PDB file of C-alpha atoms in Angstrom:
ATOM      1  CA  UNK A1037       0.000   0.000   0.000  1.00 44.00           C
ATOM      2  CA  UNK A1038       2.876   2.371   0.754  1.00 45.00           C
ATOM      3  CA  UNK A1039       4.299   1.726  -2.721  1.00 49.00           C
ATOM      4  CA  UNK A1040       0.889   2.507  -4.240  1.00 45.00           C
ATOM      5  CA  UNK A1041       0.512   5.802  -2.333  1.00 43.00           C
ATOM      6  CA  UNK A1042       4.055   6.863  -3.170  1.00 43.00           C
ATOM      7  CA  UNK A1043       3.421   6.160  -6.851  1.00 45.00           C
ATOM      8  CA  UNK A1044       0.242   8.258  -6.830  1.00 44.00           C
ATOM      9  CA  UNK A1045       2.016  11.119  -5.085  1.00 41.00           C
ATOM     10  CA  UNK A1046       5.020  11.015  -7.443  1.00 41.00           C
ATOM     11  CA  UNK A1047       2.759  10.993 -10.479  1.00 43.00           C
ATOM     12  CA  UNK A1048       0.864  14.002  -9.179  1.00 43.00           C
ATOM     13  CA  UNK A1049       4.082  15.947  -8.679  1.00 38.00           C
ATOM     14  CA  UNK A1050       5.405  15.073 -12.119  1.00 38.00           C
ATOM     15  CA  UNK A1051       2.407  16.319 -14.087  1.00 38.00           C
ATOM     16  CA  UNK A1052       1.676  19.901 -15.154  1.00 35.00           C
ATOM     17  CA  UNK A1053      -0.478  22.204 -13.000  1.00 34.00           C
ATOM     18  CA  UNK A1054       0.780  20.563  -9.806  1.00 36.00           C
ATOM     19  CA  UNK A1055      -1.748  17.749  -9.926  1.00 40.00           C
ATOM     20  CA  UNK A1056      -2.999  14.788 -11.837  1.00 40.00           C
ATOM     21  CA  UNK A1057      -3.916  15.160 -15.496  1.00 36.00           C
ATOM     22  CA  UNK A1058      -7.698  15.258 -15.516  1.00 32.00           C
ATOM     23  CA  UNK A1059     -10.475  14.987 -18.038  1.00 38.00           C
ATOM     24  CA  UNK A1060     -13.763  16.888 -18.035  1.00 33.00           C
ATOM     25  CA  UNK A1061     -15.152  14.775 -15.193  1.00 58.00           C
ATOM     26  CA  UNK A1062     -12.150  15.569 -12.991  1.00 81.00           C
ATOM     27  CA  UNK A1063     -10.927  11.989 -12.998  1.00 91.00           C
ATOM     28  CA  UNK A1064      -7.288  11.219 -13.894  1.00 92.00           C
ATOM     29  CA  UNK A1065      -6.629   9.734 -17.313  1.00 93.00           C
ATOM     30  CA  UNK A1066      -6.849   5.972 -17.789  1.00 94.00           C
ATOM     31  CA  UNK A1067      -3.054   5.787 -18.103  1.00 95.00           C
ATOM     32  CA  UNK A1068      -2.716   6.738 -14.411  1.00 94.00           C
ATOM     33  CA  UNK A1069      -4.948   3.862 -13.344  1.00 95.00           C
ATOM     34  CA  UNK A1070      -3.103   1.434 -15.624  1.00 97.00           C
ATOM     35  CA  UNK A1071       0.181   2.470 -14.055  1.00 96.00           C
ATOM     36  CA  UNK A1072      -1.225   2.068 -10.527  1.00 96.00           C
ATOM     37  CA  UNK A1073      -2.575  -1.438 -11.137  1.00 97.00           C
ATOM     38  CA  UNK A1074       0.597  -2.517 -12.884  1.00 96.00           C
ATOM     39  CA  UNK A1075       2.742  -1.271 -10.002  1.00 96.00           C
ATOM     40  CA  UNK A1076       0.627  -3.110  -7.431  1.00 96.00           C
ATOM     41  CA  UNK A1077      -0.033  -6.454  -9.172  1.00 96.00           C
ATOM     42  CA  UNK A1078       0.731  -8.552  -6.124  1.00 96.00           C
ATOM     43  CA  UNK A1079      -1.949  -6.718  -4.131  1.00 97.00           C
ATOM     44  CA  UNK A1080      -4.946  -6.790  -6.472  1.00 98.00           C
ATOM     45  CA  UNK A1081      -6.896  -9.092  -4.149  1.00 98.00           C
ATOM     46  CA  UNK A1082      -6.588 -10.428  -0.623  1.00 98.00           C
ATOM     47  CA  UNK A1083      -8.066 -13.522   1.029  1.00 98.00           C
ATOM     48  CA  UNK A1084      -9.265 -13.620   4.625  1.00 97.00           C
ATOM     49  CA  UNK A1085     -10.845 -16.356   6.731  1.00 95.00           C
ATOM     50  CA  UNK A1086     -12.835 -14.595   9.444  1.00 95.00           C
ATOM     51  CA  UNK A1087     -15.972 -15.124  11.501  1.00 94.00           C
ATOM     52  CA  UNK A1088     -16.835 -18.416   9.814  1.00 95.00           C
ATOM     53  CA  UNK A1089     -16.581 -17.019   6.283  1.00 96.00           C
ATOM     54  CA  UNK A1090     -14.001 -16.587   3.542  1.00 97.00           C
ATOM     55  CA  UNK A1091     -13.634 -13.110   2.100  1.00 97.00           C
ATOM     56  CA  UNK A1092     -11.825 -12.140  -1.079  1.00 98.00           C
ATOM     57  CA  UNK A1093     -11.211  -8.399  -1.057  1.00 97.00           C
ATOM     58  CA  UNK A1094     -10.923  -6.378  -4.278  1.00 98.00           C
ATOM     59  CA  UNK A1095     -10.097  -3.161  -2.399  1.00 95.00           C
ATOM     60  CA  UNK A1096      -6.833  -2.334  -4.197  1.00 95.00           C
ATOM     61  CA  UNK A1097      -8.353  -2.906  -7.633  1.00 97.00           C
ATOM     62  CA  UNK A1098     -11.361  -0.786  -6.686  1.00 97.00           C
ATOM     63  CA  UNK A1099      -9.195   2.302  -6.225  1.00 94.00           C
ATOM     64  CA  UNK A1100      -9.006   2.238 -10.048  1.00 95.00           C
ATOM     65  CA  UNK A1101     -12.728   1.742 -10.638  1.00 95.00           C
ATOM     66  CA  UNK A1102     -13.270   5.233 -12.070  1.00 94.00           C
ATOM     67  CA  UNK A1103     -11.510   4.075 -15.239  1.00 95.00           C
ATOM     68  CA  UNK A1104     -12.410   0.391 -15.125  1.00 96.00           C
ATOM     69  CA  UNK A1105     -15.105  -1.140 -17.270  1.00 96.00           C
ATOM     70  CA  UNK A1106     -15.127  -4.395 -15.305  1.00 97.00           C
ATOM     71  CA  UNK A1107     -13.222  -6.748 -13.035  1.00 98.00           C
ATOM     72  CA  UNK A1108     -13.367 -10.312 -14.328  1.00 98.00           C
ATOM     73  CA  UNK A1109     -12.655 -13.249 -12.052  1.00 98.00           C
ATOM     74  CA  UNK A1110     -13.112 -16.959 -11.558  1.00 98.00           C
ATOM     75  CA  UNK A1111     -12.858 -19.084  -8.447  1.00 98.00           C
ATOM     76  CA  UNK A1112     -10.702 -22.238  -8.645  1.00 98.00           C
ATOM     77  CA  UNK A1113     -10.514 -21.898 -12.443  1.00 98.00           C
ATOM     78  CA  UNK A1114      -9.050 -19.618 -15.100  1.00 96.00           C
ATOM     79  CA  UNK A1115     -12.217 -19.043 -17.155  1.00 98.00           C
ATOM     80  CA  UNK A1116     -12.838 -15.431 -15.983  1.00 98.00           C
ATOM     81  CA  UNK A1117     -16.550 -16.219 -16.165  1.00 98.00           C
ATOM     82  CA  UNK A1118     -17.738 -13.774 -13.486  1.00 98.00           C
ATOM     83  CA  UNK A1119     -17.578 -10.024 -12.917  1.00 98.00           C
ATOM     84  CA  UNK A1120     -17.331  -8.124  -9.660  1.00 98.00           C
ATOM     85  CA  UNK A1121     -19.930  -5.361  -9.257  1.00 96.00           C
ATOM     86  CA  UNK A1122     -18.032  -2.176  -8.483  1.00 95.00           C
ATOM     87  CA  UNK A1123     -19.382   0.768  -6.503  1.00 94.00           C
ATOM     88  CA  UNK A1124     -19.930   3.927  -8.530  1.00 91.00           C
ATOM     89  CA  UNK A1125     -17.017   6.280  -9.205  1.00 90.00           C
ATOM     90  CA  UNK A1126     -16.844   9.434  -7.105  1.00 88.00           C
ATOM     91  CA  UNK A1127     -15.229  11.936  -9.518  1.00 90.00           C
ATOM     92  CA  UNK A1128     -14.329  14.395  -6.753  1.00 89.00           C
ATOM     93  CA  UNK A1129     -12.416  11.629  -4.955  1.00 90.00           C
ATOM     94  CA  UNK A1130     -11.675   9.001  -7.607  1.00 92.00           C
ATOM     95  CA  UNK A1131      -9.320   6.811  -5.539  1.00 92.00           C
ATOM     96  CA  UNK A1132     -11.542   6.649  -2.455  1.00 91.00           C
ATOM     97  CA  UNK A1133     -13.567   3.571  -1.606  1.00 90.00           C
ATOM     98  CA  UNK A1134     -17.054   4.724  -0.533  1.00 86.00           C
ATOM     99  CA  UNK A1135     -17.372   4.504   3.243  1.00 87.00           C
ATOM    100  CA  UNK A1136     -21.140   4.045   3.226  1.00 89.00           C
ATOM    101  CA  UNK A1137     -21.133   0.693   1.412  1.00 89.00           C
ATOM    102  CA  UNK A1138     -21.175  -2.798   2.795  1.00 93.00           C
ATOM    103  CA  UNK A1139     -18.806  -5.731   2.518  1.00 95.00           C
ATOM    104  CA  UNK A1140     -20.372  -6.708  -0.827  1.00 95.00           C
ATOM    105  CA  UNK A1141     -19.023  -3.456  -2.300  1.00 95.00           C
ATOM    106  CA  UNK A1142     -15.432  -4.531  -1.689  1.00 96.00           C
ATOM    107  CA  UNK A1143     -15.363  -8.317  -1.315  1.00 97.00           C
ATOM    108  CA  UNK A1144     -16.788 -11.678  -2.205  1.00 98.00           C
ATOM    109  CA  UNK A1145     -18.158 -13.626   0.753  1.00 98.00           C
ATOM    110  CA  UNK A1146     -17.877 -17.420   0.546  1.00 97.00           C
ATOM    111  CA  UNK A1147     -18.070 -20.474   2.754  1.00 97.00           C
ATOM    112  CA  UNK A1148     -14.758 -21.078   4.583  1.00 95.00           C
ATOM    113  CA  UNK A1149     -12.074 -22.645   2.402  1.00 94.00           C
ATOM    114  CA  UNK A1150     -14.155 -22.452  -0.786  1.00 97.00           C
ATOM    115  CA  UNK A1151     -11.642 -20.546  -2.889  1.00 97.00           C
ATOM    116  CA  UNK A1152      -8.278 -22.212  -3.280  1.00 98.00           C
ATOM    117  CA  UNK A1153      -7.449 -19.699  -6.039  1.00 98.00           C
ATOM    118  CA  UNK A1154      -8.951 -16.688  -7.747  1.00 98.00           C
ATOM    119  CA  UNK A1155      -7.995 -15.648 -11.268  1.00 98.00           C
ATOM    120  CA  UNK A1156      -8.452 -11.951 -12.001  1.00 98.00           C
ATOM    121  CA  UNK A1157      -8.264  -9.485 -14.900  1.00 98.00           C
ATOM    122  CA  UNK A1158      -9.258  -5.828 -15.116  1.00 98.00           C
ATOM    123  CA  UNK A1159     -10.730  -4.263 -18.243  1.00 98.00           C
ATOM    124  CA  UNK A1160     -10.327  -0.515 -18.612  1.00 97.00           C
ATOM    125  CA  UNK A1161     -12.884   1.817 -20.145  1.00 95.00           C
ATOM    126  CA  UNK A1162     -10.796   1.941 -23.344  1.00 96.00           C
ATOM    127  CA  UNK A1163     -11.245  -1.873 -23.597  1.00 98.00           C
ATOM    128  CA  UNK A1164      -7.581  -2.576 -22.851  1.00 98.00           C
ATOM    129  CA  UNK A1165      -6.993  -5.437 -20.447  1.00 98.00           C
ATOM    130  CA  UNK A1166      -4.505  -6.129 -17.705  1.00 98.00           C
ATOM    131  CA  UNK A1167      -2.626  -9.372 -17.655  1.00 97.00           C
ATOM    132  CA  UNK A1168      -4.448 -12.280 -16.065  1.00 98.00           C
ATOM    133  CA  UNK A1169      -3.195 -13.167 -12.584  1.00 98.00           C
ATOM    134  CA  UNK A1170      -4.061 -16.041 -10.287  1.00 98.00           C
ATOM    135  CA  UNK A1171      -3.831 -15.693  -6.510  1.00 98.00           C
ATOM    136  CA  UNK A1172      -4.021 -18.118  -3.615  1.00 98.00           C
ATOM    137  CA  UNK A1173      -4.501 -17.484   0.106  1.00 97.00           C
ATOM    138  CA  UNK A1174      -1.342 -17.004   2.157  1.00 96.00           C
ATOM    139  CA  UNK A1175      -0.474 -19.765   4.597  1.00 93.00           C
ATOM    140  CA  UNK A1176      -0.038 -19.237   8.320  1.00 89.00           C
ATOM    141  CA  UNK A1177      -1.467 -15.708   8.554  1.00 89.00           C
ATOM    142  CA  UNK A1178      -4.411 -16.495  10.807  1.00 84.00           C
ATOM    143  CA  UNK A1179      -7.329 -14.184  10.085  1.00 88.00           C
ATOM    144  CA  UNK A1180      -5.139 -11.518   8.434  1.00 94.00           C
ATOM    145  CA  UNK A1181      -5.781 -10.490   4.822  1.00 96.00           C
ATOM    146  CA  UNK A1182      -3.221 -11.766   2.342  1.00 96.00           C
ATOM    147  CA  UNK A1183      -2.813 -13.294  -1.119  1.00 97.00           C
ATOM    148  CA  UNK A1184       0.106 -14.681  -3.114  1.00 97.00           C
ATOM    149  CA  UNK A1185       0.428 -14.670  -6.889  1.00 97.00           C
ATOM    150  CA  UNK A1186       0.468 -18.224  -8.232  1.00 97.00           C
ATOM    151  CA  UNK A1187       3.464 -18.554 -10.534  1.00 86.00           C
TER     152      UNK A1187
END
């Protein structure tokens, strides 16, 4: 997360007018969001076993939702046959995750141990796609949130 925030801050300082390049809606250009997701590939999702449920958080990917068309995923497969419903973009604060939403706005909720892997790909509003990555839960982290890229 620190790497992500530093990248956003550096990008803002490097662009004209002392801020992020913005379009008419006040949201940074798609290239900024592509750069952010690429720089934080290992943190796109996180698994957590907690309170008798398994959660798969999309929080880091959702910080790019203002320029995403969809987040594709599949559980225990690589078919990318499902999409994650994203909360609406807030143009005045495009990186913020809405605080008034519920867990379903940021995560999948499953029965414990259901997902051994999740395969994920983001599609940007310009129809370009990220690479496809597969993640697995981290071992030995208790109820902490964590995921490892499957190589």
